[in-house]
Each structure stands twice: as structure tokens, then as C-alpha cells.
């Protein structure tokens, strides 16, 4: 009987090798469907969820918020709990709002010369990014900072390095940083589009983009009011920055004339830029949300004052109207405003009380000074009498 092999030799077939399926490309968010995205800065008073409800009631399909108090270093908890973050993300998805933009704390100055302020700013901006990830935000908007006594190019390099530091040790995320242009007040960076573009180029590895504010552009001397001025400004923006790197515009009218270099926002169509200019701006094909000329998901967000109840709702409605999409706008809740009549009265009383308290302090100070003067405790320094000239003896002549 012939000897049988103990095992059967099986030849390796490369087709039998296990190959894991590649991860599917994530689908683009629903707000990048080619529709224009219009919104407003919504208040987080009472909780982040309230901002979503306000935006929806005002007729928005996008929004901007602060993640914490924007004028305090200790602006609430440094972290947002997973439970709160999940609830916020779910509610936002249900309402179909996007993109979600977070505006960073106003106190942050990543170009600061003082080491302590710069370190504190880096940590504060890092916390903004962490909160943005927790909330599922799409963008965080940041002012580049102010240069103080140093040269602008030195300050720009400091700001770039500070942003890199703040963005370290973050989990993988689609959250994107946007640098905002400024009006040119004081030593603030970013009033010149070329300067902003240079900073963006230095941050290409982080995919940092830009957010341009219409009121800031106008105050910095860029004529977006006239038809020719808008055309030349858009050409400059495209050369210096690239329109494809600007997913968000802050759309504000200006109380300040062209080149005034002061940041003062006005209601849409009621300021120095005017209604006709905003119609041209919002209907310009290169600024649309439709590729190839436009950018999918591009958002136009108002940061306009709310002087009276309903101002916020009217400004959102004006954006839809000037964009030629009045009939396609989400329905706003009639009579809703983030500023109620009662809240306006409360604010007015607070302002009046603060003014009265300030006047009382001034009166008390004047009275204290007057009493001190009467008692002789506040006397003027005595005038020195002029020094008497020294008598100089004349030396006698030698005989």
C-alpha cells in the first residue's frame, strides 16, 4: 500500500487574502446642499439649547453663538458635558440648522506681547475649540489680535504661533478655525486683506479659513457700496485670500462712513452701506452657495444691534429679502424676539441705575475734595520765593 501524505498542501491564492473594506467617505452635512444659509448671532442666555430655538423662531437656517461669556476669562464651565453636548447636537440636527459658528471670546489676544496675557489667550482659545467640538460646531471665528508696541509683522507671527499652540492635542474633528477681518481700530491686526491672507498662508496645515465682516471691510476703506467698488474688492479678496477660503460672512451695515476705521454695526440696509449694496452683495454669483462660482454651505450671519423687540427678526427677514429669497425663507414665529419688552425695560432700568450710581460717586468725590480743601487738608504747594542773587565782591586791583 503506498504511503499517504500526512497533510494536503494547499497553495496560497492571493484572492483569498482578507482585505478590510475602506472606510466610507463621510457624507457632506445637510447644510451643504447648495441652498443659501442665513442666520444671526443667537443668545445662549438660559443655556446653549435656547440659541437653537431662537434661531429657528427668527426664520434662520444657520446661526452663530458664544460658547461662554465673551467678556470674562472665567466664562462658565471650561468643558461641556457629553450629555449636554449630545442633546445640543441632536436638537440642532432636528431643526436642520447649519452651519453652526462659534465666535471666540473678545478678551483673547493671541498677538499679545505680554507673556501672561498671551498664555492666557492661548488657553482660552484652546477651551473655545474644545467646547466647539463638544457642541458639534462647524467653525470657530477669531479676531487675530492687536500688536501693541511691536511691528505688525512681528505681531502676526506671534498670532500664527499662538493659534498653532492652541490647536494642539485636539481629537480628530471637522471643526475649522476662521480668522475675521477687522475695522482697523488701534493696532488690531487683520484690517488689511493682504495681512489676513499672509496669516492664512502660514496656517495652511491647519486648514484655517476666513470670515469677512461687511461693516469691518467698509470701515477699513474697502468700498463695497458701489457696484464698481464691490467688483474690485472681490477681486482683491480673491487674490489676497481666495473666495473659496471664506465659508462665512458677517453681514452688518455700518454706522461709520467708508474708511472711518471704527467698528459700529447698524441694522441691515439702514447704515452707510445701504440696501442697494446689500442686494448686490447677497445676490452676487461669486458669493453664492452654488458651485462652481459659489461655495456650498456658505453662510451669511447678522451681528446687528437689537435696540427694540423685533429688530433681530427684521434683520433676518431683510437678509432673505435682499438675497432675493423672501419666498423661500423659513417661516419666522410672529412677534418673537430675543429682546422682549420686559427685558428692554429691565436693561433700561439697569442702565439708568448705573448712571445714577456713577453720578452719585462723582458727587461724593467732589464733596470730599471740597471738604478737604476747606479743612486745609488739601492745600496747594507753597510757591518758592525767588532766590536772592549772591553778592560778589569785586577783587581790587593790585598796586
Short mmCIF file of C-alpha atoms in Angstrom, two decimals:
data_model
loop_
_atom_site.label_atom_id
_atom_site.label_comp_id
_atom_site.label_asym_id
_atom_site.label_seq_id
_atom_site.Cartn_x
_atom_site.Cartn_y
_atom_site.Cartn_z
CA UNK A 1 0.00 0.00 0.00
CA UNK A 2 1.51 3.35 -0.97
CA UNK A 3 2.36 5.78 1.81
CA UNK A 4 -0.17 8.66 2.15
CA UNK A 5 0.93 12.24 2.87
CA UNK A 6 0.08 13.37 6.34
CA UNK A 7 -1.31 16.71 5.12
CA UNK A 8 -2.57 18.14 1.89
CA UNK A 9 -0.51 21.02 0.66
CA UNK A 10 -2.83 23.92 -0.18
CA UNK A 11 -1.46 26.51 -2.49
CA UNK A 12 -1.92 30.17 -1.41
CA UNK A 13 -4.39 32.07 -3.55
CA UNK A 14 -3.95 35.87 -3.30
CA UNK A 15 -7.68 36.27 -3.88
CA UNK A 16 -8.33 34.57 -0.56
CA UNK A 17 -6.45 37.25 1.41
CA UNK A 18 -8.62 39.25 3.80
CA UNK A 19 -8.80 42.85 2.83
CA UNK A 20 -10.73 45.19 5.14
CA UNK A 21 -13.24 47.39 3.41
CA UNK A 22 -12.07 51.02 3.23
CA UNK A 23 -13.86 53.44 5.50
CA UNK A 24 -16.62 55.17 3.52
CA UNK A 25 -16.14 58.86 2.88
CA UNK A 26 -18.32 60.83 5.31
CA UNK A 27 -21.32 62.36 3.60
CA UNK A 28 -21.32 66.17 3.49
CA UNK A 29 -23.57 67.78 6.09
CA UNK A 30 -27.10 68.59 5.02
CA UNK A 31 -26.45 72.33 5.15
CA UNK A 32 -24.01 71.99 2.24
CA UNK A 33 -26.84 71.18 -0.17
CA UNK A 34 -26.36 74.33 -2.25
CA UNK A 35 -29.02 76.41 -0.50
CA UNK A 36 -28.10 79.82 0.87
CA UNK A 37 -27.60 79.78 4.63
CA UNK A 38 -28.78 82.84 6.53
CA UNK A 39 -28.73 83.39 10.26
CA UNK A 40 -27.97 85.67 13.17
CA UNK A 41 -25.92 85.69 16.35
CA UNK A 42 -28.20 83.97 18.88
CA UNK A 43 -28.10 84.40 22.63
CA UNK A 44 -27.13 81.46 24.87
CA UNK A 45 -28.85 83.05 27.88
CA UNK A 46 -30.54 80.23 29.76
CA UNK A 47 -28.45 77.56 28.01
CA UNK A 48 -27.00 76.67 24.64
CA UNK A 49 -30.21 74.96 23.53
CA UNK A 50 -32.07 78.26 23.76
CA UNK A 51 -29.89 79.67 20.98
CA UNK A 52 -31.10 76.95 18.61
CA UNK A 53 -34.75 77.63 19.42
CA UNK A 54 -34.26 81.38 18.95
CA UNK A 55 -32.59 80.94 15.56
CA UNK A 56 -35.41 78.71 14.35
CA UNK A 57 -38.10 81.12 15.58
CA UNK A 58 -36.35 84.06 13.88
CA UNK A 59 -36.51 82.38 10.46
CA UNK A 60 -32.85 81.26 10.25
CA UNK A 61 -31.31 78.12 8.79
CA UNK A 62 -27.86 78.90 10.29
CA UNK A 63 -26.60 80.58 13.44
CA UNK A 64 -23.68 81.93 15.44
CA UNK A 65 -23.28 81.76 19.21
CA UNK A 66 -20.79 82.36 22.00
CA UNK A 67 -19.79 79.14 23.75
CA UNK A 68 -19.43 81.02 27.06
CA UNK A 69 -19.44 84.58 28.39
CA UNK A 70 -17.44 86.53 25.76
CA UNK A 71 -16.23 89.30 28.06
CA UNK A 72 -14.94 87.28 31.02
CA UNK A 73 -11.97 84.95 31.34
CA UNK A 74 -13.89 82.66 33.66
CA UNK A 75 -16.80 82.48 31.22
CA UNK A 76 -18.65 79.50 32.63
CA UNK A 77 -17.53 75.86 32.72
CA UNK A 78 -14.37 75.09 30.78
CA UNK A 79 -15.97 71.93 29.40
CA UNK A 80 -19.41 70.98 28.11
CA UNK A 81 -20.62 67.62 29.39
CA UNK A 82 -21.19 64.80 26.91
CA UNK A 83 -24.87 64.69 27.89
CA UNK A 84 -25.37 68.40 27.21
CA UNK A 85 -23.33 68.24 24.02
CA UNK A 86 -25.29 65.27 22.69
CA UNK A 87 -28.62 66.97 23.46
CA UNK A 88 -27.48 70.12 21.66
CA UNK A 89 -26.24 68.22 18.59
CA UNK A 90 -29.44 66.20 18.36
CA UNK A 91 -31.69 69.24 18.63
CA UNK A 92 -29.68 71.13 16.04
CA UNK A 93 -29.97 68.21 13.62
CA UNK A 94 -33.71 68.02 14.22
CA UNK A 95 -34.09 71.73 13.42
CA UNK A 96 -31.87 71.48 10.32
CA UNK A 97 -29.66 74.39 11.34
CA UNK A 98 -26.21 74.78 9.86
CA UNK A 99 -23.54 75.77 9.80
CA UNK A 100 -23.06 76.42 13.49
CA UNK A 101 -20.47 79.14 14.07
CA UNK A 102 -18.92 79.97 17.45
CA UNK A 103 -17.44 83.42 17.99
CA UNK A 104 -14.44 83.33 20.31
CA UNK A 105 -14.08 85.36 23.50
CA UNK A 106 -13.39 89.07 22.91
CA UNK A 107 -10.62 89.16 25.53
CA UNK A 108 -8.41 86.72 23.61
CA UNK A 109 -5.34 88.41 22.12
CA UNK A 110 -3.05 85.84 20.52
CA UNK A 111 -0.69 88.58 19.34
CA UNK A 112 -0.14 89.98 22.83
CA UNK A 113 3.42 90.95 23.75
CA UNK A 114 2.87 90.30 27.47
CA UNK A 115 3.68 86.59 28.11
CA UNK A 116 0.96 86.21 30.75
CA UNK A 117 -1.82 87.63 28.54
CA UNK A 118 -0.66 85.60 25.56
CA UNK A 119 -0.52 82.37 27.59
CA UNK A 120 -3.98 83.04 28.99
CA UNK A 121 -5.28 83.78 25.49
CA UNK A 122 -3.85 80.53 24.08
CA UNK A 123 -5.54 78.53 26.85
CA UNK A 124 -8.83 80.39 26.41
CA UNK A 125 -8.83 79.77 22.66
CA UNK A 126 -7.98 76.10 23.20
CA UNK A 127 -11.01 75.90 25.51
CA UNK A 128 -13.15 77.52 22.78
CA UNK A 129 -12.08 74.77 20.37
CA UNK A 130 -12.82 72.05 22.93
CA UNK A 131 -16.30 73.46 23.57
CA UNK A 132 -16.85 73.81 19.82
CA UNK A 133 -16.07 70.12 19.30
CA UNK A 134 -18.43 69.17 22.14
CA UNK A 135 -21.26 71.18 20.59
CA UNK A 136 -20.58 69.85 17.08
CA UNK A 137 -19.77 73.32 15.72
CA UNK A 138 -18.53 73.73 12.17
CA UNK A 139 -16.47 76.90 12.61
CA UNK A 140 -14.87 78.99 15.35
CA UNK A 141 -14.33 82.66 14.41
CA UNK A 142 -11.42 84.52 15.96
CA UNK A 143 -10.09 88.08 15.83
CA UNK A 144 -6.35 87.90 15.01
CA UNK A 145 -5.36 90.14 17.92
CA UNK A 146 -3.66 93.50 18.45
CA UNK A 147 0.04 94.21 18.16
CA UNK A 148 0.56 96.87 20.82
CA UNK A 149 4.04 98.42 20.59
CA UNK A 150 5.63 95.89 18.25
CA UNK A 151 5.65 95.86 14.45
CA UNK A 152 2.57 94.36 12.74
CA UNK A 153 4.61 91.62 11.06
CA UNK A 154 6.01 90.53 14.42
CA UNK A 155 2.53 90.50 15.94
CA UNK A 156 1.17 88.47 13.00
CA UNK A 157 3.89 85.84 13.53
CA UNK A 158 3.03 85.72 17.24
CA UNK A 159 -0.67 85.24 16.45
CA UNK A 160 0.10 82.43 13.99
CA UNK A 161 2.27 80.59 16.52
CA UNK A 162 -0.36 81.08 19.23
CA UNK A 163 -3.08 79.56 17.03
CA UNK A 164 -0.84 76.56 16.35
CA UNK A 165 -0.27 76.14 20.09
CA UNK A 166 -3.99 76.40 20.90
CA UNK A 167 -4.91 73.81 18.26
CA UNK A 168 -2.59 71.14 19.71
CA UNK A 169 -3.84 67.96 21.41
CA UNK A 170 -7.35 68.10 19.97
CA UNK A 171 -9.23 64.99 18.86
CA UNK A 172 -9.83 64.50 15.11
CA UNK A 173 -12.60 66.85 14.08
CA UNK A 174 -14.08 68.73 11.14
CA UNK A 175 -14.17 71.94 13.20
CA UNK A 176 -12.42 74.73 11.31
CA UNK A 177 -10.84 77.96 12.57
CA UNK A 178 -11.74 81.19 10.74
CA UNK A 179 -9.81 84.46 11.13
CA UNK A 180 -12.00 87.56 10.96
CA UNK A 181 -11.01 90.84 9.33
CA UNK A 182 -11.10 93.96 11.49
CA UNK A 183 -12.15 97.59 11.03
CA UNK A 184 -8.64 98.98 11.63
CA UNK A 185 -9.11 100.40 15.13
CA UNK A 186 -5.87 101.00 17.01
CA UNK A 187 -3.23 98.33 16.40
CA UNK A 188 -5.66 95.49 15.58
CA UNK A 189 -4.38 93.00 13.01
CA UNK A 190 -6.44 91.95 10.00
CA UNK A 191 -7.75 95.25 8.62
CA UNK A 192 -5.61 94.78 5.51
CA UNK A 193 -6.74 91.85 3.39
CA UNK A 194 -3.15 91.13 2.35
CA UNK A 195 -2.12 90.81 6.01
CA UNK A 196 -5.01 88.43 6.68
CA UNK A 197 -4.06 86.38 3.62
CA UNK A 198 -0.44 86.08 4.78
CA UNK A 199 -1.58 84.75 8.15
CA UNK A 200 -3.85 82.21 6.47
CA UNK A 201 -0.98 81.04 4.25
CA UNK A 202 1.15 80.48 7.36
CA UNK A 203 -1.67 78.32 8.78
CA UNK A 204 -2.38 76.16 5.73
CA UNK A 205 -1.53 72.96 7.62
CA UNK A 206 -4.47 73.67 9.96
CA UNK A 207 -6.83 74.49 7.05
CA UNK A 208 -7.66 77.85 8.61
CA UNK A 209 -10.11 79.96 6.62
CA UNK A 210 -11.50 83.49 6.83
CA UNK A 211 -14.71 85.15 7.95
CA UNK A 212 -15.20 88.60 6.43
CA UNK A 213 -17.39 91.24 8.06
CA UNK A 214 -19.02 93.77 5.71
CA UNK A 215 -19.03 96.58 8.29
CA UNK A 216 -15.33 95.96 9.01
CA UNK A 217 -14.47 95.93 5.31
CA UNK A 218 -16.26 99.23 4.78
CA UNK A 219 -14.75 100.91 7.86
CA UNK A 220 -11.27 99.70 6.81
CA UNK A 221 -11.65 101.53 3.49
CA UNK A 222 -12.90 98.82 1.10
CA UNK A 223 -15.74 100.23 -0.99
CA UNK A 224 -18.40 97.52 -1.13
CA UNK A 225 -21.17 100.10 -1.52
CA UNK A 226 -20.78 100.93 -5.21
CA UNK A 227 -21.05 98.37 -7.98
CA UNK A 228 -17.50 99.02 -9.22
CA UNK A 229 -16.17 99.11 -5.69
CA UNK A 230 -17.68 95.72 -4.89
CA UNK A 231 -16.22 94.21 -8.06
CA UNK A 232 -12.71 95.49 -7.32
CA UNK A 233 -12.95 94.46 -3.65
CA UNK A 234 -13.98 90.92 -4.59
CA UNK A 235 -11.03 90.71 -6.98
CA UNK A 236 -8.68 91.81 -4.20
CA UNK A 237 -10.25 89.33 -1.76
CA UNK A 238 -9.79 86.53 -4.27
CA UNK A 239 -6.13 87.44 -4.86
CA UNK A 240 -5.19 88.00 -1.22
CA UNK A 241 -7.24 85.27 0.45
CA UNK A 242 -9.22 83.21 -2.08
CA UNK A 243 -13.01 83.29 -2.08
CA UNK A 244 -13.03 79.51 -1.68
CA UNK A 245 -11.48 80.01 1.79
CA UNK A 246 -14.36 82.18 3.03
CA UNK A 247 -17.27 79.97 4.12
CA UNK A 248 -18.82 82.61 6.40
CA UNK A 249 -19.63 86.31 6.04
CA UNK A 250 -20.76 88.56 8.87
CA UNK A 251 -23.34 90.76 7.19
CA UNK A 252 -23.70 94.06 9.04
CA UNK A 253 -24.41 97.59 7.93
CA UNK A 254 -22.14 100.32 9.30
CA UNK A 255 -22.77 103.46 11.33
CA UNK A 256 -19.33 104.64 10.23
CA UNK A 257 -18.54 106.08 6.78
CA UNK A 258 -16.11 104.49 4.36
CA UNK A 259 -12.59 104.35 5.82
CA UNK A 260 -13.69 105.54 9.28
CA UNK A 261 -11.70 102.68 10.94
CA UNK A 262 -14.22 102.27 13.78
CA UNK A 263 -16.34 99.15 14.37
CA UNK A 264 -20.00 100.17 14.77
CA UNK A 265 -22.72 97.87 13.39
CA UNK A 266 -26.06 99.11 12.08
CA UNK A 267 -29.30 97.41 11.00
CA UNK A 268 -29.16 95.84 7.53
CA UNK A 269 -29.81 98.48 4.87
CA UNK A 270 -30.12 101.33 7.39
CA UNK A 271 -26.50 102.45 7.59
CA UNK A 272 -23.74 103.90 5.44
CA UNK A 273 -23.54 100.79 3.21
CA UNK A 274 -27.24 100.77 2.35
CA UNK A 275 -29.92 98.45 0.98
CA UNK A 276 -28.86 98.53 -2.68
CA UNK A 277 -25.31 97.47 -1.79
CA UNK A 278 -26.57 94.51 0.25
CA UNK A 279 -28.78 93.39 -2.63
CA UNK A 280 -25.75 93.35 -4.92
CA UNK A 281 -23.65 91.61 -2.28
CA UNK A 282 -26.11 88.87 -1.37
CA UNK A 283 -27.09 88.15 -4.98
CA UNK A 284 -23.56 88.17 -6.39
CA UNK A 285 -22.89 84.81 -8.13
CA UNK A 286 -19.34 84.58 -6.74
CA UNK A 287 -20.70 84.85 -3.19
CA UNK A 288 -23.47 82.29 -3.62
CA UNK A 289 -23.71 78.82 -2.11
CA UNK A 290 -23.84 77.19 -5.54
CA UNK A 291 -20.62 75.81 -7.03
CA UNK A 292 -18.71 76.25 -9.25
CA UNK A 293 -18.84 80.06 -8.85
CA UNK A 294 -20.02 79.95 -5.27
CA UNK A 295 -19.17 77.78 -2.25
CA UNK A 296 -21.53 75.09 -0.97
CA UNK A 297 -22.79 75.86 2.52
CA UNK A 298 -21.65 79.49 2.54
CA UNK A 299 -23.39 81.35 5.36
CA UNK A 300 -24.35 85.00 5.87
CA UNK A 301 -24.81 85.86 9.53
CA UNK A 302 -26.05 89.13 11.03
CA UNK A 303 -24.48 90.63 14.15
CA UNK A 304 -26.80 93.62 14.22
CA UNK A 305 -27.94 95.53 17.31
CA UNK A 306 -31.27 94.74 18.96
CA UNK A 307 -32.44 98.17 20.06
CA UNK A 308 -36.13 97.27 20.13
CA UNK A 309 -38.06 93.99 20.31
CA UNK A 310 -38.27 92.50 16.82
CA UNK A 311 -35.09 94.11 15.44
CA UNK A 312 -33.45 90.68 15.24
CA UNK A 313 -36.37 89.18 13.32
CA UNK A 314 -36.50 92.15 10.94
CA UNK A 315 -32.78 91.95 10.18
CA UNK A 316 -33.01 88.25 9.33
CA UNK A 317 -36.01 88.98 7.10
CA UNK A 318 -34.03 91.76 5.38
CA UNK A 319 -31.21 89.31 4.56
CA UNK A 320 -33.63 86.88 2.93
CA UNK A 321 -35.29 89.74 1.05
CA UNK A 322 -32.02 91.27 -0.24
CA UNK A 323 -30.87 87.79 -1.31
CA UNK A 324 -33.99 87.53 -3.48
CA UNK A 325 -35.22 84.55 -1.46
CA UNK A 326 -38.03 86.06 0.55
CA UNK A 327 -40.50 83.40 -0.61
CA UNK A 328 -38.09 80.56 0.25
CA UNK A 329 -37.19 81.79 3.75
CA UNK A 330 -38.09 79.59 6.73
CA UNK A 331 -41.18 80.88 8.46
CA UNK A 332 -40.43 83.07 11.47
CA UNK A 333 -42.57 82.99 14.58
CA UNK A 334 -44.73 86.09 14.58
CA UNK A 335 -43.79 88.55 17.30
CA UNK A 336 -40.77 86.57 18.52
CA UNK A 337 -37.60 88.43 19.51
CA UNK A 338 -34.59 87.68 21.68
CA UNK A 339 -35.32 91.07 23.28
CA UNK A 340 -38.75 91.23 24.90
CA UNK A 341 -40.40 94.46 26.01
CA UNK A 342 -39.90 93.42 29.64
CA UNK A 343 -36.22 92.68 29.02
CA UNK A 344 -35.75 96.04 27.29
CA UNK A 345 -37.34 97.80 30.27
CA UNK A 346 -35.10 95.85 32.65
CA UNK A 347 -31.98 96.79 30.67
CA UNK A 348 -33.07 100.45 30.56
CA UNK A 349 -33.56 100.44 34.36
CA UNK A 350 -30.12 98.86 34.83
CA UNK A 351 -28.51 101.49 32.62
CA UNK A 352 -30.34 104.23 34.49
CA UNK A 353 -29.30 102.79 37.86
CA UNK A 354 -25.67 102.52 36.76
CA UNK A 355 -25.76 106.11 35.51
CA UNK A 356 -27.29 107.32 38.80
CA UNK A 357 -24.70 105.39 40.81
CA UNK A 358 -21.89 106.88 38.72
CA UNK A 359 -23.27 110.40 39.21
CA UNK A 360 -23.59 109.78 42.96
CA UNK A 361 -19.95 108.63 43.12
CA UNK A 362 -18.88 111.78 41.26
CA UNK A 363 -20.87 113.99 43.64
CA UNK A 364 -19.40 112.23 46.67
CA UNK A 365 -15.88 112.63 45.30
CA UNK A 366 -16.41 116.34 44.63
CA UNK A 367 -17.85 116.83 48.12
CA UNK A 368 -14.87 115.02 49.69
CA UNK A 369 -12.41 117.16 47.76
CA UNK A 370 -14.27 120.36 48.70
CA UNK A 371 -14.35 119.40 52.41
CA UNK A 372 -10.66 118.58 52.38
CA UNK A 373 -9.92 121.96 50.79
CA UNK A 374 -11.96 123.80 53.47
CA UNK A 375 -10.20 121.98 56.31
CA UNK A 376 -6.84 122.84 54.86
CA UNK A 377 -6.01 119.18 54.23
CA UNK A 378 -5.82 119.84 50.53
CA UNK A 379 -3.54 122.81 50.23
CA UNK A 380 -1.66 123.94 47.25
CA UNK A 381 2.11 123.66 47.43
CA UNK A 382 3.64 126.94 48.60
CA UNK A 383 5.29 128.98 45.94
CA UNK A 384 9.01 129.27 46.35
CA UNK A 385 10.27 132.81 46.69
CA UNK A 386 12.84 133.70 44.08
CA UNK A 387 16.39 133.20 45.28
CA UNK A 388 18.29 136.33 46.13
CA UNK A 389 21.26 136.97 43.92
CA UNK A 390 24.59 136.41 45.59
CA UNK A 391 26.71 139.50 46.23
CA UNK A 392 30.04 139.13 44.54
CA UNK A 393 32.94 141.12 45.89
CA UNK A 394 34.97 142.78 43.28
CA UNK A 395 38.58 141.95 43.52
CA UNK A 396 40.73 145.06 43.98
CA UNK A 397 43.44 145.78 41.57
CA UNK A 398 46.93 145.08 42.76
CA UNK A 399 49.06 148.17 43.03
#
